[in-house]
XYZ file of N, CA and C in Angstrom:
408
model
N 6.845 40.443 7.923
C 6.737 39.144 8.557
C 5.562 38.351 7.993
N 4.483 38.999 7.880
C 3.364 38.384 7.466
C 3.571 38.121 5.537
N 4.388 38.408 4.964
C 4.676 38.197 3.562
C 5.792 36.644 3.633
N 6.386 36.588 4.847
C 7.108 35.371 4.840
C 6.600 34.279 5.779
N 6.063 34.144 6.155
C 4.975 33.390 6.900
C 3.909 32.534 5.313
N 3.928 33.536 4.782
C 2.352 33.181 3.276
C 3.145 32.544 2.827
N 4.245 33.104 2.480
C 5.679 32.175 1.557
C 6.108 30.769 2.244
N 6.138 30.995 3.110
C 7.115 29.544 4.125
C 5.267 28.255 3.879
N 3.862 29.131 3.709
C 2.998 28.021 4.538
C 3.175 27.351 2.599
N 3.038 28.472 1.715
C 2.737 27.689 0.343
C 3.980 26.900 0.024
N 5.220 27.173 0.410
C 6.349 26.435 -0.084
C 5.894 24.448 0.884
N 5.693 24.580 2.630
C 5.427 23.392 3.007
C 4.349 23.112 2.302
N 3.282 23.461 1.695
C 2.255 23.069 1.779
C 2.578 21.646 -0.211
N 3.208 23.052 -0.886
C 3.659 22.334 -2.282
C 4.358 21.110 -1.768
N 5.728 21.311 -0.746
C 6.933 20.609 -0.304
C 6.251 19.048 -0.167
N 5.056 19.305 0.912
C 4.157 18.206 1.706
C 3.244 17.689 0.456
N 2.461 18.649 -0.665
C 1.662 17.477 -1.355
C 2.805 16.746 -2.256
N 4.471 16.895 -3.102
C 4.536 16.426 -3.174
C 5.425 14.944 -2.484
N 5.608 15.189 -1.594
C 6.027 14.425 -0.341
C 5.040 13.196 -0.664
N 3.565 13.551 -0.868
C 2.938 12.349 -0.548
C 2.958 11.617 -1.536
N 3.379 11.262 -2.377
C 4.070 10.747 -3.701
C 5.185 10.364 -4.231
N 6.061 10.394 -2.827
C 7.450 10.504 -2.954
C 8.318 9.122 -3.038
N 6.920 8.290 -2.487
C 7.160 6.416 -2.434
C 6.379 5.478 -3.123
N 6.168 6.164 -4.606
C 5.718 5.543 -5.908
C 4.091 5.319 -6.114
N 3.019 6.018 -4.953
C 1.798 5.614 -5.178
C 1.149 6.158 -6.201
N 1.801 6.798 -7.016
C 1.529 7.395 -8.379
C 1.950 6.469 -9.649
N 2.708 5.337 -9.434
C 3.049 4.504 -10.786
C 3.432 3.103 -10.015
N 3.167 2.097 -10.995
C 2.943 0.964 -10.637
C 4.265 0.198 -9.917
N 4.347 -0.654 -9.224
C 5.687 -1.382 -8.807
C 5.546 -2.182 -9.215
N 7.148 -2.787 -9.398
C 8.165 -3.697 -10.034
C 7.681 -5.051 -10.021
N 6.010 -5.120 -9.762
C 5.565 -6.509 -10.011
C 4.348 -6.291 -10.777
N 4.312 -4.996 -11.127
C 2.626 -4.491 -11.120
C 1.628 -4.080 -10.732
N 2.110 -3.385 -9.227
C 1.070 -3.818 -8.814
C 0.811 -2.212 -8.043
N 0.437 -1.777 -6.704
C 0.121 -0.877 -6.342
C 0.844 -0.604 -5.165
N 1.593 0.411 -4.676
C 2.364 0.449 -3.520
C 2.234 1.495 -2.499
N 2.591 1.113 -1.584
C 2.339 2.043 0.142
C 3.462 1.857 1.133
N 4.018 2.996 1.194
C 4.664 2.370 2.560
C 4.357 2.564 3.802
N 4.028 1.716 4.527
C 3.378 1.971 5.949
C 4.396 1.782 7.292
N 5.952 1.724 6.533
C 6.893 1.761 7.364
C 8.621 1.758 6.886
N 9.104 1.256 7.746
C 10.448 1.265 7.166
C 10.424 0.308 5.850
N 9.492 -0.555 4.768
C 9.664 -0.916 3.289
C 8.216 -0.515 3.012
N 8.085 -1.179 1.834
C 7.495 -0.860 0.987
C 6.312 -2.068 1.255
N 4.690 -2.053 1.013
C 3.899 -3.121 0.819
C 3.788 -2.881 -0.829
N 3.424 -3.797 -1.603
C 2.723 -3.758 -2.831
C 1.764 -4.722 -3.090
N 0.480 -4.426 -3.514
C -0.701 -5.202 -4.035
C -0.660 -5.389 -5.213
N -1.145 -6.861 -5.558
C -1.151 -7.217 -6.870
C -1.877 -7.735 -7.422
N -3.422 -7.095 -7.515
C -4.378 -8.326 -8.212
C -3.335 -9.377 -9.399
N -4.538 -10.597 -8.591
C -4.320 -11.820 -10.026
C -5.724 -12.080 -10.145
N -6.337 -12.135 -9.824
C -8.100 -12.791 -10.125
C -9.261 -11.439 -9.588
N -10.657 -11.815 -9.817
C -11.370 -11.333 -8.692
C -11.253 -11.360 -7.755
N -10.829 -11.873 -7.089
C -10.798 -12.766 -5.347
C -9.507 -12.536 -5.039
N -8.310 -13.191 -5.951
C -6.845 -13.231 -5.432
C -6.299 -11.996 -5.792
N -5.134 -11.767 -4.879
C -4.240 -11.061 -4.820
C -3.003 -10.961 -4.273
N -1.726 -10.832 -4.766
C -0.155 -10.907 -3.609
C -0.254 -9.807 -3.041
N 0.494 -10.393 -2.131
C 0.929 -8.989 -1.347
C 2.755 -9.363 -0.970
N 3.422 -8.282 -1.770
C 5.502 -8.448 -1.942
C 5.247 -7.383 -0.975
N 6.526 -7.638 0.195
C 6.893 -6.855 1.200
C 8.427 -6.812 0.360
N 8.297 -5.341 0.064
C 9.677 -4.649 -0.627
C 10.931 -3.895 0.136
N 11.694 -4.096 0.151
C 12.685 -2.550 0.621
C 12.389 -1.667 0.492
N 13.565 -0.619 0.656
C 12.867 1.473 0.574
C 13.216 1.272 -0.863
N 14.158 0.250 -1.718
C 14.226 0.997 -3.285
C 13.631 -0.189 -3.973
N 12.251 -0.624 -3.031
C 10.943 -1.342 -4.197
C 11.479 -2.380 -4.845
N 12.405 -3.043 -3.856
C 13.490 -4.319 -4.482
C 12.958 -5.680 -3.263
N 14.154 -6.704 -3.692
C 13.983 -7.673 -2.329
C 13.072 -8.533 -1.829
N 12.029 -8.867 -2.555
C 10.865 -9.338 -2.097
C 11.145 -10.314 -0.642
N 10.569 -10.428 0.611
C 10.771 -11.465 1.246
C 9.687 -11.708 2.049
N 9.335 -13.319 2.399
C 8.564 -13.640 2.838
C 9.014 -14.228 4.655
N 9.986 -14.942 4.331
C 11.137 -15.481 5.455
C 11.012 -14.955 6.615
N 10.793 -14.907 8.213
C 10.963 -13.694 9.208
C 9.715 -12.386 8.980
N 8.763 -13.107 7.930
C 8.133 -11.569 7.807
C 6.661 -12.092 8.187
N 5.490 -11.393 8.325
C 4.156 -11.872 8.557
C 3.366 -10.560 7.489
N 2.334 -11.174 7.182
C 0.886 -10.304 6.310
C -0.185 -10.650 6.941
N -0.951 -9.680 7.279
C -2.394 -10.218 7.801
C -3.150 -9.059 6.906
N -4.436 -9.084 6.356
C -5.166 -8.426 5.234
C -6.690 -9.013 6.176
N -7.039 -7.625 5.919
C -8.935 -7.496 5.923
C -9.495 -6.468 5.286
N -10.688 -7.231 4.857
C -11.373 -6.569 3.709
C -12.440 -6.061 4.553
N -12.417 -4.328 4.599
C -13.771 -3.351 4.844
C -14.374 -2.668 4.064
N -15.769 -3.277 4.259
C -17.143 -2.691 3.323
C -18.171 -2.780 4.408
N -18.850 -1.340 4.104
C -19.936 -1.388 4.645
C -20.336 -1.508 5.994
N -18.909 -1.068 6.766
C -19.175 -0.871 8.606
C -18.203 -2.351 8.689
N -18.605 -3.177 7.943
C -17.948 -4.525 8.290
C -16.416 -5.366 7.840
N -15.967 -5.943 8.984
C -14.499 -6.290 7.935
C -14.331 -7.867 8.835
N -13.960 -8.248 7.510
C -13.540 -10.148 7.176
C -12.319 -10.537 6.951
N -11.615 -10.953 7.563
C -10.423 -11.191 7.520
C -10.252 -12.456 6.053
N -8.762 -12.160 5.465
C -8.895 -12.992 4.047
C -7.608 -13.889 4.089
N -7.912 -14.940 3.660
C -6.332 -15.716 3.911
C -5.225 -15.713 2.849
N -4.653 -15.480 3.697
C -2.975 -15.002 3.149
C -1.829 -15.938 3.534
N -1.023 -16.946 2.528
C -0.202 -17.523 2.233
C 1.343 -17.705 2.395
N 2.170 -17.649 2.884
C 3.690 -17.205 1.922
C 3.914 -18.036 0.701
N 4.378 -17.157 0.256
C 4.607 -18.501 -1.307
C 6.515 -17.594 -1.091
N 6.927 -18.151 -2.239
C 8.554 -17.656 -2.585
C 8.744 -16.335 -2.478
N 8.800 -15.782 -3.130
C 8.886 -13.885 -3.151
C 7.353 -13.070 -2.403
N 6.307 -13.988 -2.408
C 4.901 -13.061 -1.858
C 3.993 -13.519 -1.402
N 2.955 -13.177 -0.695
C 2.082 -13.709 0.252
C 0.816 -13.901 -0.610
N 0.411 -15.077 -1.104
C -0.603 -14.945 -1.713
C -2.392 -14.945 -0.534
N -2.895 -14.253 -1.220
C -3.951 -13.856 -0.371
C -5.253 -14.064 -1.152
N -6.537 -14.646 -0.502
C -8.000 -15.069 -1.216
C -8.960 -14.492 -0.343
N -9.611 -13.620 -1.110
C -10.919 -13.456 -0.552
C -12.043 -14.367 -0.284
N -12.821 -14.378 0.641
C -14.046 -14.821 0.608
C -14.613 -14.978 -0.596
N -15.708 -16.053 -0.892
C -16.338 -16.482 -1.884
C -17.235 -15.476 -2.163
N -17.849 -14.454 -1.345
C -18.992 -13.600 -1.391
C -18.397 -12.018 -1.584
N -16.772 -12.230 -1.669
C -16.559 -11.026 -1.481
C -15.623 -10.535 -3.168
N -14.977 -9.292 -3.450
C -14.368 -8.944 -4.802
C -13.677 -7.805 -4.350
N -12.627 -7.502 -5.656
C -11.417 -6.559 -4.982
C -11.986 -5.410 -6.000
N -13.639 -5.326 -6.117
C -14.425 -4.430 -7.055
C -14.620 -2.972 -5.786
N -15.361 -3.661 -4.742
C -15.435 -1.913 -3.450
C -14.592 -2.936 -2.420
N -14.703 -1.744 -1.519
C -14.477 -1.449 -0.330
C -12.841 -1.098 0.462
N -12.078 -1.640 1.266
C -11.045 -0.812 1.344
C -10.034 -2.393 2.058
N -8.633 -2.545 1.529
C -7.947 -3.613 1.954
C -7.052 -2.848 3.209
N -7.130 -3.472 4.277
C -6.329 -3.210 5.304
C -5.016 -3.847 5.343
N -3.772 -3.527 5.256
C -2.439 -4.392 5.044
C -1.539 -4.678 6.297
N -1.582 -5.572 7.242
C -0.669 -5.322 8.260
C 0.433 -6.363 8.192
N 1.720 -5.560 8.433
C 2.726 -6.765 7.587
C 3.642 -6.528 8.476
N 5.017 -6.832 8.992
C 6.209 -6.802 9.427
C 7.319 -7.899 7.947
N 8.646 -7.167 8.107
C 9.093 -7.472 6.956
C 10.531 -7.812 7.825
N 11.052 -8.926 7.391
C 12.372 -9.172 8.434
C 11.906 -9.020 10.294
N 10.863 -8.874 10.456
C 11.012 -8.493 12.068
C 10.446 -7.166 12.284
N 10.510 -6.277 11.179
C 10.043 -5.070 11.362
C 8.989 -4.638 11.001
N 8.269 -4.207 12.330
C 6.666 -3.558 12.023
C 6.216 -2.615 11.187
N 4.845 -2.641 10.916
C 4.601 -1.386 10.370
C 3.017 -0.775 11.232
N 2.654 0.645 10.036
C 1.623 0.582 10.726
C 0.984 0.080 9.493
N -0.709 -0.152 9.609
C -1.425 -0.916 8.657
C -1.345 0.243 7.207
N -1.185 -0.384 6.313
C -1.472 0.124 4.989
C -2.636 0.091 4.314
N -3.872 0.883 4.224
C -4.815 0.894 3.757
C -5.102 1.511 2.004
N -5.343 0.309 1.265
C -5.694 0.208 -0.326
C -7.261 0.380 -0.593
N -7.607 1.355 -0.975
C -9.101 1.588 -1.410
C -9.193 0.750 -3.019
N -10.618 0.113 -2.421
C -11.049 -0.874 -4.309
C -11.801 0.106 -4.819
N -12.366 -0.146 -6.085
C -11.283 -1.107 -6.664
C -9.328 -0.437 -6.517
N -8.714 -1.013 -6.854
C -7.483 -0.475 -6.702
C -6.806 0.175 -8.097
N -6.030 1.144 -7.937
C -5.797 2.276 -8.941
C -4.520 2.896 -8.139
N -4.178 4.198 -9.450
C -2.453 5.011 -8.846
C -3.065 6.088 -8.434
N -2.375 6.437 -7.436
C -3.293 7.870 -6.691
C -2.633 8.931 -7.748
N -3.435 10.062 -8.200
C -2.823 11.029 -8.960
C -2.386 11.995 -8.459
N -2.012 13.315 -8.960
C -1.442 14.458 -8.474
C -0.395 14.777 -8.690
N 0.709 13.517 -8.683
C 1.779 13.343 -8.227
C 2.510 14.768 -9.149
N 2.381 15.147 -10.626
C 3.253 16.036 -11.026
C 2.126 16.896 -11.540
């Protein structure tokens, strides 16, 4: 019993790390950019500047962009403290600007979005922003 117990914890344990990779945060999405899903779709970040950045609310197959029926709210935490940043709809994505004092160099982007109506929970992007590794 105790030989299949060791077997069953290393098989979840492989099963689960690569699980956490299983919704592309290892390679870039279909705009460029960096992706999470924090619910039933997909968020993706997309630097364009120091300051700017989109944010495409995707489907489960990283398609669809829509802004229509959907909401983004983004805050930037550094340092104990967080500033909310304004965020746009434009056609396919929510364009979003940091503060004048602030850069997408540290600290951590908070993503809270609903897509068609549907919630999520917040998606959190550590800066600067990068592909999480492991994945293979």
């Amino acid at each position: 019993m105790r030989i299949f117990s060791s077997s069953a914890l290393m098989f979840l344990t492989a099963l689960g790390s690569s699980k956490a990779f299983a919704h592309g945060e290892d390679k870039l999405g279909p705009n460029g950019g960096f992706i999470r899903m924090p619910g039933a779709f997909h968020t993706e970040v997309v630097p364009t500047a120091d300051r700017e950045f989109s944010v495409f609310l995707l489907d489960l197959s990283n398609g669809n962009p829509v802004t229509d029926g959907s909401t983004v709210s983004v805050s930037l935490r550094k340092g104990g403290a967080s500033v909310d940043v304004t965020c746009t709809p434009a056609a396919a994505s929510f364009k979003c600007v940091l503060p004048a004092d602030a850069s997408l160099k540290s600290g951590q982007l908070l993503v809270r979005a609903s897509r068609l109506g549907l919630p999520s929970s917040p998606a959190l992007y550590p800066l600067p922003l990068k592909l999480e590794q492991g994945a293979h």
